[in-house]
Amino acid sequence: MRVILLGAPGAGKGTQAQAICEQFNIPQISTGDMLRAAVAAESELGLKVKDILASGALVSDDVIIALVKERIQNDDCANGFLFDGFPRTIPQAEALKESGVVIDHVVDIDVADEEIVKRLSGRRIHEGSGRVYHVDYNPPRVAGKDDVTGEDLIQRGDDQEDTVRNRLKVYHDQTAPLVAYYQDWAARDPKSAPSYHHVVGKGSVDDITRQIMERLRG
Ligand code: AP5
Ligand code: ZN
């Protein structure tokens, strides 16, 4: 099964990806996690993208497309995969289509902007794994510690309120057009297009997971 999770920053892509990937035994391919790992490792890619991530702008399509193409060659993708945060522009979606990779489902998680700001200001992550928590909505078992490793949780550098507002603007300008792109493709050519599913992202994490699972199981 090959799945794309669409949605604004803070819509819950990473949170839902964890549950879906576990259920279907497929890897979560988060371009954001890959870029943050490169920044932490101070690799050539990391040095190139560090300031872009901190500002909330998007990394260039060429860099992202090359990164994803290489990643999906990996053996762990034989059974499928879940894209979290890719594609994020029309050129990225076009490149994916042209590469001949067949996507089964696009799940669009829809959350209002004002809710997003609350979610991102309370978000904490485990840097090593990308596991996501929220101080109120999805707290770890022990405050400030990852449930699996017990290691410290951190706040992401791009979760400051002004950066969040910029990320939302970038989302509306450059990523939101993908909703119409996948809806139109599914209406025009349902045989070759991925199935498009709209999911309201407000409610409990488990409820939203259940709704997504129902859609994916058809
Ligand atoms: P990326 O890491 O993809 O960030 P994003 O899209 O901004 O999304 P987030 O990770 O912020 O949110 P999420 O939807 O995963 O929400 P989460 O589950 O964590 O990208 C970061 C940067 O990398 C970009 O800005 C860009 O620079 C670059 N980049 C990445 N991909 C790129 C690409 N393809 N092209 C170009 N550049 C790219 O949840 C958020 C919070 O809400 C958490 O605290 C969670 O616990 C909580 N929460 C989740 N669900 C619920 C719920 N139902 N109710 C209450 N709280 C909830
Ligand atoms: Zn995420």
CSV table of C-alpha atoms and ligand atoms in Angstrom, one decimal:
chain,number,residue,atom,x,y,z
A,1,MET,CA,0.0,0.0,0.0
A,2,ARG,CA,1.3,3.4,-1.0
A,3,VAL,CA,-0.2,6.4,0.8
A,4,ILE,CA,0.2,10.2,0.8
A,5,LEU,CA,-0.7,12.1,3.9
A,6,LEU,CA,-1.7,15.7,3.0
A,7,GLY,CA,-2.4,18.4,5.5
A,8,ALA,CA,-1.2,21.7,6.9
A,9,PRO,CA,1.7,22.0,9.4
A,10,GLY,CA,0.3,20.6,12.7
A,11,ALA,CA,-2.6,18.8,11.1
A,12,GLY,CA,-1.5,15.5,12.6
A,13,LYS,CA,0.4,13.9,9.7
A,14,GLY,CA,3.2,12.6,11.9
A,15,THR,CA,0.9,11.5,14.6
A,16,GLN,CA,-1.4,9.5,12.3
A,17,ALA,CA,1.5,8.2,10.2
A,18,GLN,CA,2.8,6.3,13.3
A,19,ALA,CA,-0.5,4.4,13.6
A,20,ILE,CA,-1.0,3.7,9.9
A,21,CYS,CA,2.5,2.5,9.3
A,22,GLU,CA,2.3,0.1,12.2
A,23,GLN,CA,-1.0,-1.3,11.0
A,24,PHE,CA,0.1,-1.8,7.4
A,25,ASN,CA,3.7,-2.6,8.2
A,26,ILE,CA,5.1,0.1,5.9
A,27,PRO,CA,7.8,2.7,6.5
A,28,GLN,CA,6.9,6.4,7.3
A,29,ILE,CA,8.8,8.6,4.8
A,30,SER,CA,8.8,12.1,6.4
A,31,THR,CA,10.8,14.5,4.3
A,32,GLY,CA,10.7,16.9,7.3
A,33,ASP,CA,12.3,14.2,9.6
A,34,MET,CA,14.9,13.4,6.9
A,35,LEU,CA,15.8,17.1,6.6
A,36,ARG,CA,16.0,17.6,10.3
A,37,ALA,CA,18.3,14.5,10.6
A,38,ALA,CA,20.5,16.1,8.0
A,39,VAL,CA,20.7,19.4,9.9
A,40,ALA,CA,21.5,17.5,13.1
A,41,ALA,CA,24.2,15.5,11.4
A,42,GLU,CA,25.6,18.8,9.8
A,43,SER,CA,25.8,17.0,6.5
A,44,GLU,CA,26.2,18.9,3.2
A,45,LEU,CA,22.5,18.7,2.7
A,46,GLY,CA,21.9,19.8,6.3
A,47,LEU,CA,24.0,22.9,6.0
A,48,LYS,CA,22.2,23.8,2.8
A,49,VAL,CA,18.7,23.5,4.3
A,50,LYS,CA,19.2,24.6,7.9
A,51,ASP,CA,18.2,28.3,7.4
A,52,ILE,CA,15.3,27.4,5.1
A,53,LEU,CA,13.8,25.0,7.8
A,54,ALA,CA,14.3,27.6,10.5
A,55,SER,CA,12.4,30.2,8.4
A,56,GLY,CA,9.5,27.9,7.5
A,57,ALA,CA,10.0,28.2,3.8
A,58,LEU,CA,10.2,25.2,1.5
A,59,VAL,CA,13.4,23.4,0.4
A,60,SER,CA,13.7,23.4,-3.4
A,61,ASP,CA,11.8,20.8,-5.4
A,62,ASP,CA,15.0,19.4,-7.0
A,63,VAL,CA,16.5,18.6,-3.7
A,64,ILE,CA,13.4,17.0,-2.3
A,65,ILE,CA,12.6,15.0,-5.4
A,66,ALA,CA,16.2,13.5,-5.5
A,67,LEU,CA,15.9,12.7,-1.7
A,68,VAL,CA,12.6,10.9,-2.1
A,69,LYS,CA,13.6,9.0,-5.2
A,70,GLU,CA,16.6,7.7,-3.4
A,71,ARG,CA,14.7,6.8,-0.3
A,72,ILE,CA,12.0,4.7,-2.0
A,73,GLN,CA,14.7,2.5,-3.6
A,74,ASN,CA,15.4,1.1,-0.1
A,75,ASP,CA,14.4,-2.5,0.5
A,76,ASP,CA,12.0,-1.5,3.3
A,77,CYS,CA,9.7,0.1,0.7
A,78,ALA,CA,9.0,-3.3,-1.1
A,79,ASN,CA,5.6,-3.5,0.7
A,80,GLY,CA,4.7,0.1,0.1
A,81,PHE,CA,5.3,3.3,2.1
A,82,LEU,CA,3.6,6.3,3.5
A,83,PHE,CA,4.7,9.8,2.5
A,84,ASP,CA,4.4,12.4,5.3
A,85,GLY,CA,5.1,15.9,4.0
A,86,PHE,CA,5.7,14.9,0.3
A,87,PRO,CA,4.6,16.0,-2.2
A,88,ARG,CA,4.2,19.6,-1.1
A,89,THR,CA,4.1,21.5,-4.4
A,90,ILE,CA,2.5,20.8,-7.8
A,91,PRO,CA,6.0,20.3,-9.4
A,92,GLN,CA,6.7,17.6,-6.7
A,93,ALA,CA,3.4,15.9,-7.4
A,94,GLU,CA,4.0,16.0,-11.1
A,95,ALA,CA,7.5,14.5,-10.7
A,96,LEU,CA,6.1,11.7,-8.6
A,97,LYS,CA,3.4,11.0,-11.3
A,98,GLU,CA,6.0,11.0,-14.0
A,99,SER,CA,8.3,8.7,-12.1
A,100,GLY,CA,5.6,6.0,-12.6
A,101,VAL,CA,5.2,5.3,-8.9
A,102,VAL,CA,1.6,4.3,-8.3
A,103,ILE,CA,-0.1,5.8,-5.2
A,104,ASP,CA,-3.2,4.0,-3.9
A,105,HIS,CA,-4.5,6.6,-1.5
A,106,VAL,CA,-4.3,10.3,-0.7
A,107,VAL,CA,-5.5,11.2,2.8
A,108,ASP,CA,-6.1,14.9,3.3
A,109,ILE,CA,-6.3,15.8,7.0
A,110,ASP,CA,-8.1,19.1,7.4
A,111,VAL,CA,-7.6,21.3,10.4
A,112,ALA,CA,-8.4,25.0,10.9
A,113,ASP,CA,-5.5,27.5,11.2
A,114,GLU,CA,-6.3,28.7,14.7
A,115,GLU,CA,-6.2,25.1,16.0
A,116,ILE,CA,-2.8,24.6,14.4
A,117,VAL,CA,-1.2,27.4,16.3
A,118,LYS,CA,-2.3,25.8,19.6
A,119,ARG,CA,-1.1,22.3,18.6
A,120,LEU,CA,2.3,23.4,17.5
A,121,SER,CA,3.1,25.5,20.5
A,122,GLY,CA,2.5,22.5,22.7
A,123,ARG,CA,4.2,20.0,20.5
A,124,ARG,CA,7.2,18.0,21.8
A,125,ILE,CA,9.2,15.5,19.8
A,126,HIS,CA,11.7,12.7,20.3
A,127,GLU,CA,14.5,13.7,18.0
A,128,GLY,CA,15.9,10.2,17.4
A,129,SER,CA,12.7,8.6,16.2
A,130,GLY,CA,10.5,11.6,15.2
A,131,ARG,CA,7.8,10.4,17.7
A,132,VAL,CA,5.3,13.2,18.4
A,133,TYR,CA,3.6,14.3,21.6
A,134,HIS,CA,1.6,17.3,22.9
A,135,VAL,CA,1.8,18.6,26.4
A,136,ASP,CA,-2.0,18.6,26.8
A,137,TYR,CA,-3.6,16.7,23.9
A,138,ASN,CA,-1.2,13.7,23.6
A,139,PRO,CA,1.2,13.8,26.6
A,140,PRO,CA,4.0,11.3,27.1
A,141,ARG,CA,3.6,8.9,30.1
A,142,VAL,CA,6.4,10.7,31.9
A,143,ALA,CA,6.5,14.5,31.4
A,144,GLY,CA,9.3,15.5,29.0
A,145,LYS,CA,10.4,11.9,28.3
A,146,ASP,CA,9.9,9.7,25.2
A,147,ASP,CA,7.6,6.7,26.0
A,148,VAL,CA,9.9,4.2,24.2
A,149,THR,CA,13.4,5.2,25.1
A,150,GLY,CA,12.9,7.5,28.1
A,151,GLU,CA,15.1,10.1,26.4
A,152,ASP,CA,14.3,13.8,26.7
A,153,LEU,CA,11.7,15.4,24.4
A,154,ILE,CA,12.5,18.7,22.6
A,155,GLN,CA,10.6,21.5,21.0
A,156,ARG,CA,11.2,22.0,17.2
A,157,GLY,CA,13.0,25.2,16.2
A,158,ASP,CA,10.3,26.0,13.7
A,159,ASP,CA,7.4,25.9,16.3
A,160,GLN,CA,7.8,29.5,17.3
A,161,GLU,CA,4.6,31.4,16.7
A,162,ASP,CA,5.8,33.7,13.9
A,163,THR,CA,7.5,30.8,12.1
A,164,VAL,CA,4.3,28.8,12.4
A,165,ARG,CA,2.3,31.7,10.8
A,166,ASN,CA,4.8,31.7,8.0
A,167,ARG,CA,4.5,27.9,7.5
A,168,LEU,CA,0.8,28.3,7.4
A,169,LYS,CA,1.1,30.9,4.7
A,170,VAL,CA,3.5,28.8,2.7
A,171,TYR,CA,1.0,25.9,3.1
A,172,HIS,CA,-1.9,27.9,1.7
A,173,ASP,CA,0.1,29.3,-1.2
A,174,GLN,CA,2.1,26.2,-2.3
A,175,THR,CA,0.6,23.0,-0.8
A,176,ALA,CA,-3.1,23.5,-0.5
A,177,PRO,CA,-3.4,23.5,-4.4
A,178,LEU,CA,-2.6,19.8,-4.2
A,179,VAL,CA,-6.1,19.1,-2.8
A,180,ALA,CA,-7.7,20.2,-6.0
A,181,TYR,CA,-4.9,18.5,-8.0
A,182,TYR,CA,-5.7,15.1,-6.5
A,183,GLN,CA,-9.5,15.6,-6.4
A,184,ASP,CA,-9.5,16.6,-10.1
A,185,TRP,CA,-7.3,13.7,-11.1
A,186,ALA,CA,-9.5,11.3,-9.3
A,187,ALA,CA,-12.7,12.7,-10.9
A,188,ARG,CA,-11.1,12.7,-14.4
A,189,ASP,CA,-9.4,9.4,-14.3
A,190,PRO,CA,-10.4,7.2,-11.3
A,191,LYS,CA,-8.5,4.2,-12.7
A,192,SER,CA,-5.0,5.7,-12.6
A,193,ALA,CA,-5.5,8.3,-9.9
A,194,PRO,CA,-5.0,7.6,-6.2
A,195,SER,CA,-8.3,7.5,-4.2
A,196,TYR,CA,-8.8,10.8,-2.5
A,197,HIS,CA,-10.1,10.9,1.1
A,198,HIS,CA,-11.0,14.0,3.0
A,199,VAL,CA,-10.7,13.6,6.8
A,200,VAL,CA,-11.7,16.2,9.4
A,201,GLY,CA,-8.6,16.4,11.7
A,202,LYS,CA,-10.4,17.8,14.7
A,203,GLY,CA,-11.3,15.2,17.4
A,204,SER,CA,-9.3,12.6,19.3
A,205,VAL,CA,-6.2,11.1,17.8
A,206,ASP,CA,-7.8,7.6,18.0
A,207,ASP,CA,-11.0,8.7,16.3
A,208,ILE,CA,-9.2,10.2,13.5
A,209,THR,CA,-7.0,7.1,13.2
A,210,ARG,CA,-10.2,5.0,13.0
A,211,GLN,CA,-11.7,7.1,10.2
A,212,ILE,CA,-8.5,6.9,8.2
A,213,MET,CA,-8.3,3.1,8.6
A,214,GLU,CA,-11.9,2.7,7.4
A,215,ARG,CA,-11.0,4.7,4.3
A,216,LEU,CA,-7.8,2.8,3.6
A,217,ARG,CA,-9.4,-0.6,4.0
A,218,GLY,CA,-12.1,0.5,1.6
B,1,AP5,P1,7.5,18.9,8.2
B,1,AP5,O1,8.3,18.2,9.2
B,1,AP5,O2,6.8,18.1,7.2
B,1,AP5,O3,6.5,19.8,9.0
B,1,AP5,P2,5.0,20.3,8.6
B,1,AP5,O4,4.4,19.9,7.4
B,1,AP5,O5,5.0,21.7,8.9
B,1,AP5,O6,4.2,19.4,9.6
B,1,AP5,P3,4.4,19.2,11.1
B,1,AP5,O7,5.4,18.1,11.3
B,1,AP5,O8,4.6,20.5,11.8
B,1,AP5,O9,2.9,18.7,11.5
B,1,AP5,P4,2.2,17.3,11.4
B,1,AP5,O10,1.1,17.4,10.5
B,1,AP5,O11,3.2,16.2,11.3
B,1,AP5,O12,1.6,17.3,12.9
B,1,AP5,P5,1.9,16.4,14.2
B,1,AP5,O13,1.5,15.0,14.0
B,1,AP5,O14,3.4,16.6,14.5
B,1,AP5,O15,8.4,19.9,7.4
B,1,AP5,C1,9.3,20.8,8.1
B,1,AP5,C2,10.0,21.7,7.1
B,1,AP5,O16,10.8,20.8,6.2
B,1,AP5,C3,9.1,22.5,6.2
B,1,AP5,O17,8.8,23.7,6.7
B,1,AP5,C4,10.1,22.7,5.0
B,1,AP5,O18,11.0,23.7,5.2
B,1,AP5,C5,10.8,21.3,4.9
B,1,AP5,N1,10.1,20.3,4.0
B,1,AP5,C6,9.6,19.1,4.4
B,1,AP5,N2,9.1,18.5,3.4
B,1,AP5,C7,9.3,19.3,2.3
B,1,AP5,C8,8.9,19.1,0.9
B,1,AP5,N3,8.3,18.1,0.5
B,1,AP5,N4,9.3,20.2,0.1
B,1,AP5,C9,9.9,21.3,0.5
B,1,AP5,N5,10.3,21.4,1.8
B,1,AP5,C10,10.0,20.5,2.7
B,1,AP5,O19,1.0,17.1,15.2
B,1,AP5,C11,1.2,18.4,15.7
B,1,AP5,C12,0.9,18.5,17.2
B,1,AP5,O20,-0.6,18.3,17.4
B,1,AP5,C13,1.6,17.5,18.0
B,1,AP5,O21,1.9,18.1,19.3
B,1,AP5,C14,0.5,16.4,18.2
B,1,AP5,O22,0.7,15.7,19.5
B,1,AP5,C15,-0.8,17.2,18.2
B,1,AP5,N6,-2.0,16.5,17.7
B,1,AP5,C16,-2.0,15.6,16.6
B,1,AP5,N7,-3.2,15.2,16.4
B,1,AP5,C17,-4.0,15.8,17.3
B,1,AP5,C18,-5.4,15.8,17.6
B,1,AP5,N8,-6.3,15.0,16.9
B,1,AP5,N9,-5.9,16.6,18.6
B,1,AP5,C19,-5.1,17.4,19.3
B,1,AP5,N10,-3.7,17.4,19.1
B,1,AP5,C20,-3.2,16.7,18.1
B,2,ZN,ZN,5.3,16.1,11.0
